[in-house]
Amino acid sequence: IIGTPELNSYLCRSTDGGMNWTKINLPVELQSTIIWDGSKFLFWSGQARYSSPDGMTWTATPMSIQLAPGTHIEVAAMAPDGSFVAVSQAWGHYYEDQRFHMSPDGINWEVLPQNAAWRGHPIGWIQFGYVDPTVDCPTQ
């Protein structure tokens, strides 16, 4: 599956290792990166999380979060325990409107305090990883 917000309302799917691709129309505009969680593909658009076991048919599940007007979850990452982090952003207002979120399931989101992370230029990709604690970033 290849899908980025630049593709708008479709993604491309291959079942033969990338030799041939099929265009799949999505039920809504693709606003986020697509994640494979081990059993299904996930993306977020508007106020819903969309899931699909095969990239062909998608199911919408409303999210608990009310995002600021004009913003949407644009990038997300999944941790090994199945929890998620995400960034919601608004085109042209990254510094003011950029917000960071945590979720146990990709549906119920907690908006992190504005001082939880530096806000700035658009974030295009997030990846889960572990780092050693430091004075600036201690363990809790």
Coordinates of N, CA, C and O in Angstrom, one line a residue:
I1 N 0.9 -1.2 0.0 CA 0.0 0.0 0.0 C 0.9 1.2 0.0 O 1.8 1.3 0.8
I2 N 0.6 2.1 -0.9 CA 1.3 3.4 -0.9 C 0.2 4.5 -0.8 O -0.7 4.5 -1.6
G3 N 0.3 5.3 0.2 CA -0.7 6.4 0.3 C -0.1 7.5 1.1 O 0.5 7.3 2.1
T4 N -0.2 8.7 0.5 CA 0.3 9.9 1.2 C -0.8 11.0 1.0 O -1.6 10.9 0.1
P5 N -0.8 12.0 1.9 CA -1.8 13.0 1.7 C -1.8 13.7 0.3 O -2.8 14.2 -0.2
E6 N -0.6 13.6 -0.3 CA -0.5 14.2 -1.7 C -1.4 13.5 -2.7 O -1.7 14.0 -3.7
L7 N -1.7 12.2 -2.4 CA -2.6 11.4 -3.3 C -4.1 11.8 -3.2 O -4.9 11.3 -3.9
N8 N -4.4 12.5 -2.1 CA -5.8 13.0 -1.9 C -6.7 11.9 -1.5 O -6.8 11.4 -0.4
S9 N -7.5 11.4 -2.5 CA -8.6 10.4 -2.1 C -8.4 9.0 -2.7 O -9.3 8.3 -2.9
Y10 N -7.2 8.6 -2.9 CA -6.9 7.3 -3.4 C -5.5 6.8 -2.9 O -4.7 7.6 -2.4
L11 N -5.3 5.5 -2.9 CA -4.0 5.0 -2.6 C -3.7 4.0 -3.7 O -4.5 3.6 -4.6
C12 N -2.5 3.5 -3.7 CA -2.1 2.5 -4.7 C -1.7 1.2 -3.9 O -1.1 1.2 -2.9
R13 N -2.2 0.0 -4.4 CA -2.0 -1.3 -3.8 C -1.4 -2.3 -4.7 O -1.7 -2.3 -5.9
S14 N -0.4 -3.0 -4.2 CA 0.2 -4.1 -4.9 C 0.1 -5.4 -4.2 O 0.3 -5.4 -2.9
T15 N -0.2 -6.5 -4.9 CA -0.2 -7.8 -4.2 C 0.9 -8.7 -4.7 O 0.9 -9.9 -4.4
D16 N 1.8 -8.1 -5.5 CA 2.9 -8.9 -6.1 C 4.3 -8.3 -5.9 O 5.1 -8.4 -6.7
G17 N 4.4 -7.7 -4.7 CA 5.8 -7.2 -4.4 C 6.1 -5.9 -5.1 O 7.3 -5.6 -5.2
G18 N 5.2 -5.2 -5.6 CA 5.4 -3.9 -6.3 C 5.6 -4.0 -7.8 O 5.9 -3.0 -8.4
M19 N 5.4 -5.2 -8.4 CA 5.5 -5.3 -9.8 C 4.3 -4.6 -10.5 O 4.5 -4.0 -11.6
N20 N 3.1 -4.7 -10.0 CA 1.9 -4.1 -10.6 C 1.1 -3.4 -9.4 O 1.1 -3.9 -8.3
W21 N 0.5 -2.3 -9.8 CA -0.2 -1.5 -8.8 C -1.7 -1.2 -9.3 O -1.9 -1.1 -10.5
T22 N -2.5 -1.2 -8.3 CA -3.9 -0.9 -8.6 C -4.3 0.4 -7.8 O -4.0 0.5 -6.6
K23 N -5.0 1.3 -8.4 CA -5.5 2.5 -7.8 C -6.8 2.1 -7.0 O -7.7 1.6 -7.6
I24 N -6.8 2.5 -5.7 CA -8.0 2.2 -4.9 C -8.5 3.5 -4.4 O -7.8 4.3 -3.8
N25 N -9.8 3.8 -4.7 CA -10.4 5.0 -4.3 C -10.8 4.9 -2.8 O -11.3 3.9 -2.4
L26 N -10.5 5.9 -2.0 CA -10.8 5.9 -0.6 C -12.2 6.6 -0.3 O -12.6 7.4 -1.1
P27 N -12.8 6.3 0.8 CA -14.1 6.9 1.1 C -14.0 8.4 1.4 O -15.0 9.1 1.4
V28 N -12.9 8.8 1.8 CA -12.6 10.2 2.2 C -11.3 10.7 1.7 O -10.5 9.9 1.3
E29 N -11.0 12.0 1.9 CA -9.6 12.5 1.5 C -8.6 11.9 2.5 O -8.8 11.9 3.7
L30 N -7.5 11.4 2.0 CA -6.4 10.9 2.8 C -5.7 12.1 3.4 O -5.1 12.9 2.7
Q31 N -5.8 12.2 4.8 CA -5.1 13.3 5.4 C -3.9 13.0 6.2 O -3.2 13.8 6.7
S32 N -3.6 11.7 6.4 CA -2.5 11.3 7.2 C -1.7 10.2 6.5 O -2.1 9.7 5.5
T33 N -0.6 9.9 7.1 CA 0.2 8.7 6.7 C -0.6 7.4 7.0 O -1.6 7.5 7.8
I34 N -0.3 6.4 6.3 CA -1.0 5.1 6.5 C 0.0 4.2 7.3 O 1.2 4.1 7.1
I35 N -0.6 3.5 8.3 CA 0.2 2.6 9.2 C -0.4 1.2 9.1 O -1.6 1.0 9.0
W36 N 0.5 0.2 9.1 CA 0.2 -1.2 9.2 C 0.4 -1.6 10.7 O 1.5 -1.4 11.2
D37 N -0.7 -2.0 11.3 CA -0.5 -2.4 12.8 C -0.3 -3.9 13.0 O -0.3 -4.3 14.2
G38 N -0.1 -4.6 12.0 CA 0.1 -6.1 12.1 C -1.1 -6.9 11.6 O -0.9 -8.0 11.3
S39 N -2.2 -6.2 11.6 CA -3.4 -6.9 11.1 C -4.3 -6.1 10.2 O -5.1 -6.6 9.4
K40 N -4.1 -4.8 10.2 CA -4.8 -3.9 9.4 C -4.1 -2.6 9.1 O -3.2 -2.2 9.8
F41 N -4.5 -1.9 8.0 CA -4.0 -0.6 7.7 C -4.8 0.4 8.4 O -6.0 0.2 8.5
L42 N -4.2 1.5 8.8 CA -4.9 2.6 9.5 C -4.5 3.9 8.9 O -3.4 4.2 8.5
F43 N -5.5 4.8 8.8 CA -5.2 6.2 8.5 C -6.3 7.1 9.2 O -7.3 6.6 9.6
W44 N -6.0 8.4 9.3 CA -7.0 9.3 10.0 C -7.4 10.4 9.0 O -6.5 10.9 8.3
S45 N -8.6 10.7 9.1 CA -9.2 11.8 8.2 C -10.3 12.4 8.9 O -11.2 11.7 9.4
G46 N -10.3 13.8 9.0 CA -11.4 14.4 9.7 C -11.4 14.0 11.2 O -10.4 14.0 11.8
Q47 N -12.6 13.6 11.6 CA -12.7 13.2 13.0 C -12.8 11.7 13.2 O -13.5 11.2 14.1
A48 N -12.3 10.9 12.2 CA -12.4 9.4 12.3 C -11.1 8.8 11.9 O -10.2 9.3 11.3
R49 N -10.9 7.5 12.5 CA -9.9 6.6 12.1 C -10.4 5.6 11.1 O -11.5 5.1 11.3
Y50 N -9.7 5.4 10.0 CA -10.2 4.4 9.0 C -9.3 3.2 9.1 O -8.1 3.3 9.3
S51 N -9.9 2.0 9.0 CA -9.1 0.8 9.1 C -9.5 -0.2 7.9 O -10.6 -0.1 7.5
S52 N -8.5 -1.0 7.5 CA -8.8 -2.0 6.4 C -7.8 -3.1 6.6 O -6.6 -2.9 6.7
P53 N -8.3 -4.4 6.5 CA -7.4 -5.5 6.5 C -6.7 -5.7 5.2 O -5.6 -6.4 5.2
D54 N -7.2 -5.1 4.1 CA -6.6 -5.4 2.8 C -6.3 -4.2 1.9 O -5.8 -4.3 0.8
G55 N -6.7 -3.0 2.4 CA -6.5 -1.8 1.6 C -7.6 -1.6 0.6 O -7.6 -0.6 -0.1
M56 N -8.6 -2.5 0.5 CA -9.7 -2.4 -0.4 C -10.9 -1.7 0.2 O -11.5 -0.8 -0.4
T57 N -11.3 -2.2 1.3 CA -12.5 -1.7 2.0 C -12.1 -1.1 3.3 O -11.3 -1.7 4.0
W58 N -12.7 0.0 3.6 CA -12.4 0.8 4.8 C -13.5 1.0 5.7 O -14.7 1.2 5.3
T59 N -13.3 0.9 7.0 CA -14.3 1.1 8.1 C -13.9 2.4 8.9 O -12.8 2.5 9.3
A60 N -14.8 3.3 9.0 CA -14.6 4.5 9.8 C -15.0 4.3 11.2 O -16.1 3.7 11.5
T61 N -14.2 4.8 12.2 CA -14.5 4.8 13.6 C -14.3 6.2 14.1 O -13.2 6.7 14.0
P62 N -15.4 6.8 14.6 CA -15.2 8.2 15.2 C -14.2 8.2 16.3 O -14.0 7.3 17.1
M63 N -13.4 9.3 16.3 CA -12.4 9.5 17.3 C -13.0 10.3 18.5 O -13.9 11.1 18.3
S64 N -12.4 10.2 19.7 CA -12.8 10.9 20.8 C -12.4 12.4 20.8 O -12.9 13.2 21.6
I65 N -11.4 12.7 20.0 CA -10.8 14.0 20.1 C -11.5 15.0 19.2 O -12.0 14.6 18.1
Q66 N -11.6 16.2 19.6 CA -12.1 17.3 18.7 C -10.9 18.1 18.3 O -10.4 18.9 19.2
L67 N -10.5 18.0 17.1 CA -9.3 18.7 16.6 C -9.7 20.2 16.4 O -10.8 20.5 16.1
A68 N -8.7 21.0 16.5 CA -8.9 22.5 16.2 C -9.4 22.6 14.8 O -9.0 21.9 13.9
P69 N -10.3 23.6 14.5 CA -10.8 23.8 13.2 C -9.6 24.0 12.2 O -8.6 24.7 12.5
G70 N -9.7 23.3 11.1 CA -8.7 23.4 10.0 C -7.5 22.5 10.2 O -6.6 22.4 9.3
T71 N -7.4 21.8 11.4 CA -6.3 20.9 11.6 C -6.7 19.5 11.4 O -7.9 19.2 11.4
H72 N -5.8 18.6 11.2 CA -6.1 17.2 11.1 C -4.8 16.4 11.5 O -3.7 16.9 11.5
I73 N -5.0 15.1 11.9 CA -3.9 14.3 12.2 C -3.2 14.0 10.9 O -3.8 13.5 9.9
E74 N -1.9 14.4 10.8 CA -1.2 14.3 9.5 C -0.2 13.2 9.6 O 0.0 12.5 8.6
V75 N 0.5 13.0 10.7 CA 1.5 11.9 10.8 C 1.2 11.2 12.1 O 0.9 11.8 13.1
A76 N 1.4 9.9 12.1 CA 1.3 9.1 13.3 C 2.3 7.9 13.3 O 2.8 7.6 12.3
A77 N 2.6 7.4 14.5 CA 3.5 6.2 14.7 C 2.9 5.3 15.7 O 2.2 5.8 16.6
M78 N 3.2 4.0 15.6 CA 2.7 3.1 16.5 C 3.8 2.4 17.3 O 4.8 2.1 16.7
A79 N 3.6 2.3 18.6 CA 4.6 1.7 19.5 C 4.4 0.2 19.5 O 3.3 -0.3 19.1
P80 N 5.4 -0.6 19.9 CA 5.2 -2.1 20.0 C 4.0 -2.5 20.8 O 3.4 -3.6 20.6
D81 N 3.6 -1.7 21.8 CA 2.5 -2.1 22.7 C 1.1 -1.7 22.0 O 0.1 -2.0 22.6
G82 N 1.1 -1.2 20.8 CA -0.1 -0.9 20.1 C -0.6 0.5 20.3 O -1.6 0.9 19.8
S83 N 0.1 1.3 21.1 CA -0.3 2.7 21.4 C 0.2 3.6 20.2 O 1.1 3.2 19.5
F84 N -0.3 4.8 20.2 CA 0.1 5.7 19.1 C 0.5 7.1 19.6 O 0.1 7.5 20.6
V85 N 1.3 7.7 18.8 CA 1.6 9.2 18.9 C 1.2 9.8 17.6 O 1.3 9.1 16.5
A86 N 0.8 11.0 17.6 CA 0.5 11.7 16.3 C 0.7 13.2 16.5 O 0.8 13.8 17.5
V87 N 0.7 13.9 15.3 CA 0.8 15.3 15.2 C -0.4 15.8 14.4 O -0.6 15.3 13.3
S88 N -1.1 16.7 14.9 CA -2.1 17.4 14.1 C -1.6 18.8 13.7 O -0.9 19.4 14.5
Q89 N -1.8 19.1 12.5 CA -1.3 20.4 11.9 C -2.3 21.0 11.0 O -3.2 20.4 10.5
A90 N -2.1 22.3 10.8 CA -2.9 23.1 9.8 C -2.0 23.7 8.8 O -1.0 24.3 9.2
W91 N -2.3 23.6 7.6 CA -1.5 24.2 6.5 C -1.2 25.7 6.8 O -2.1 26.4 7.0
G92 N 0.1 26.0 6.8 CA 0.4 27.4 7.0 C 0.4 27.9 8.4 O 0.8 29.1 8.6
H93 N 0.0 27.1 9.4 CA 0.0 27.6 10.8 C 0.7 26.6 11.7 O 0.2 26.3 12.8
Y94 N 1.8 26.0 11.2 CA 2.4 24.9 12.0 C 2.8 25.4 13.4 O 2.6 24.7 14.3
Y95 N 3.4 26.5 13.5 CA 4.0 26.9 14.8 C 2.8 27.1 15.8 O 2.9 26.7 16.9
E96 N 1.7 27.8 15.4 CA 0.7 28.1 16.3 C -0.3 26.9 16.6 O -0.7 26.7 17.7
D97 N -0.6 26.2 15.5 CA -1.6 25.1 15.6 C -1.1 23.7 15.7 O -1.9 22.8 15.9
Q98 N 0.1 23.5 15.6 CA 0.7 22.2 15.7 C 0.5 21.6 17.1 O 0.8 22.3 18.1
R99 N -0.1 20.4 17.2 CA -0.4 19.7 18.5 C 0.1 18.3 18.5 O 0.1 17.6 17.4
F100 N 0.6 17.8 19.6 CA 1.0 16.4 19.7 C 0.0 15.7 20.5 O -0.6 16.2 21.5
H101 N -0.2 14.4 20.2 CA -1.2 13.6 20.8 C -0.7 12.2 21.1 O 0.2 11.7 20.5
M102 N -1.3 11.5 22.1 CA -1.1 10.1 22.5 C -2.4 9.4 22.5 O -3.4 10.0 22.8
S103 N -2.3 8.1 22.1 CA -3.6 7.3 22.1 C -3.2 5.8 22.4 O -2.3 5.3 21.9
P104 N -4.1 5.2 23.2 CA -3.9 3.7 23.4 C -4.3 2.9 22.2 O -3.9 1.7 22.1
D105 N -5.2 3.5 21.3 CA -5.8 2.7 20.3 C -6.0 3.4 18.9 O -6.6 2.8 18.0
G106 N -5.6 4.6 18.8 CA -5.8 5.4 17.6 C -7.2 6.0 17.5 O -7.5 6.6 16.5
I107 N -8.0 5.8 18.5 CA -9.3 6.4 18.5 C -9.5 7.3 19.7 O -10.0 8.4 19.5
N108 N -9.1 7.0 20.8 CA -9.2 7.8 22.0 C -7.9 8.5 22.2 O -6.9 7.9 22.5
W109 N -7.9 9.8 22.0 CA -6.7 10.6 22.0 C -6.6 11.6 23.2 O -7.6 12.2 23.6
E110 N -5.4 11.8 23.6 CA -5.1 12.8 24.6 C -4.2 13.8 23.9 O -3.2 13.5 23.3
V111 N -4.7 15.1 24.1 CA -3.9 16.2 23.5 C -2.8 16.5 24.6 O -3.1 16.8 25.7
L112 N -1.5 16.5 24.2 CA -0.5 16.8 25.1 C -0.4 18.3 25.3 O -0.7 19.1 24.4
P113 N 0.1 18.7 26.5 CA 0.2 20.2 26.8 C 1.2 20.8 25.7 O 2.0 20.2 25.2
Q114 N 0.9 22.1 25.5 CA 1.7 22.8 24.4 C 3.2 22.7 24.7 O 4.0 22.8 23.8
N115 N 3.6 22.7 26.0 CA 5.0 22.6 26.3 C 5.6 21.2 26.3 O 6.7 21.0 26.7
A116 N 4.8 20.2 25.9 CA 5.3 18.8 25.9 C 6.3 18.6 24.7 O 7.1 17.7 24.8
A117 N 6.3 19.5 23.7 CA 7.2 19.3 22.6 C 7.4 20.7 21.9 O 6.5 21.5 22.0
W118 N 8.5 20.8 21.3 CA 8.8 22.0 20.5 C 7.9 22.0 19.3 O 7.9 21.0 18.5
R119 N 7.2 23.1 19.0 CA 6.4 23.2 17.8 C 7.2 24.0 16.8 O 8.0 24.8 17.1
G120 N 6.9 23.6 15.5 CA 7.7 24.3 14.5 C 7.3 24.0 13.1 O 6.1 23.8 12.8
H121 N 8.3 23.8 12.2 CA 8.0 23.4 10.8 C 7.2 22.2 10.7 O 7.1 21.4 11.7
P122 N 6.5 22.0 9.6 CA 5.7 20.8 9.4 C 6.5 19.5 9.7 O 7.6 19.4 9.2
I123 N 5.9 18.6 10.4 CA 6.5 17.3 10.6 C 5.9 16.4 9.6 O 4.6 16.2 9.5
G124 N 6.7 15.7 8.8 CA 6.3 14.9 7.7 C 6.3 13.4 8.0 O 5.7 12.6 7.3
W125 N 7.0 13.0 9.1 CA 7.1 11.6 9.4 C 7.5 11.4 10.9 O 8.3 12.2 11.4
I126 N 6.9 10.4 11.5 CA 7.3 10.1 12.9 C 7.6 8.6 12.9 O 7.0 7.8 12.2
Q127 N 8.6 8.2 13.7 CA 8.9 6.8 13.9 C 9.1 6.5 15.4 O 9.7 7.3 16.1
F128 N 8.6 5.4 15.8 CA 8.7 5.0 17.2 C 10.1 4.6 17.5 O 10.7 3.9 16.6
G129 N 10.7 4.9 18.7 CA 12.0 4.4 19.0 C 12.2 4.7 20.5 O 11.5 5.4 21.1
Y130 N 13.2 4.0 21.1 CA 13.7 4.2 22.4 C 15.0 5.0 22.4 O 15.8 4.8 21.6
V131 N 15.1 5.9 23.4 CA 16.4 6.6 23.6 C 16.8 6.5 25.1 O 15.9 6.3 25.9
D132 N 18.0 6.7 25.4 CA 18.5 6.7 26.7 C 18.1 8.0 27.4 O 18.1 9.0 26.8
P133 N 17.7 8.0 28.7 CA 17.3 9.2 29.4 C 18.5 10.1 29.5 O 19.6 9.7 29.6
T134 N 18.2 11.4 29.5 CA 19.2 12.5 29.7 C 18.6 13.4 30.8 O 17.5 13.3 31.2
V135 N 19.4 14.4 31.1 CA 19.0 15.5 32.1 C 17.8 16.2 31.5 O 16.8 16.5 32.2
D136 N 17.8 16.5 30.2 CA 16.7 17.2 29.5 C 15.5 16.3 29.3 O 14.4 16.8 29.1
C137 N 15.7 15.0 29.2 CA 14.6 14.1 28.9 C 14.7 12.9 29.8 O 15.0 11.8 29.4
P138 N 14.4 13.0 31.1 CA 14.6 11.9 32.1 C 13.4 10.9 32.0 O 12.4 11.3 31.4
T139 N 13.6 9.8 32.5 CA 12.5 8.8 32.6 C 11.6 9.2 33.7 O 11.9 10.0 34.6
Q140 N 10.4 8.7 33.6 CA 9.4 9.1 34.7 C 9.1 7.9 35.5 O 9.1 6.8 35.1

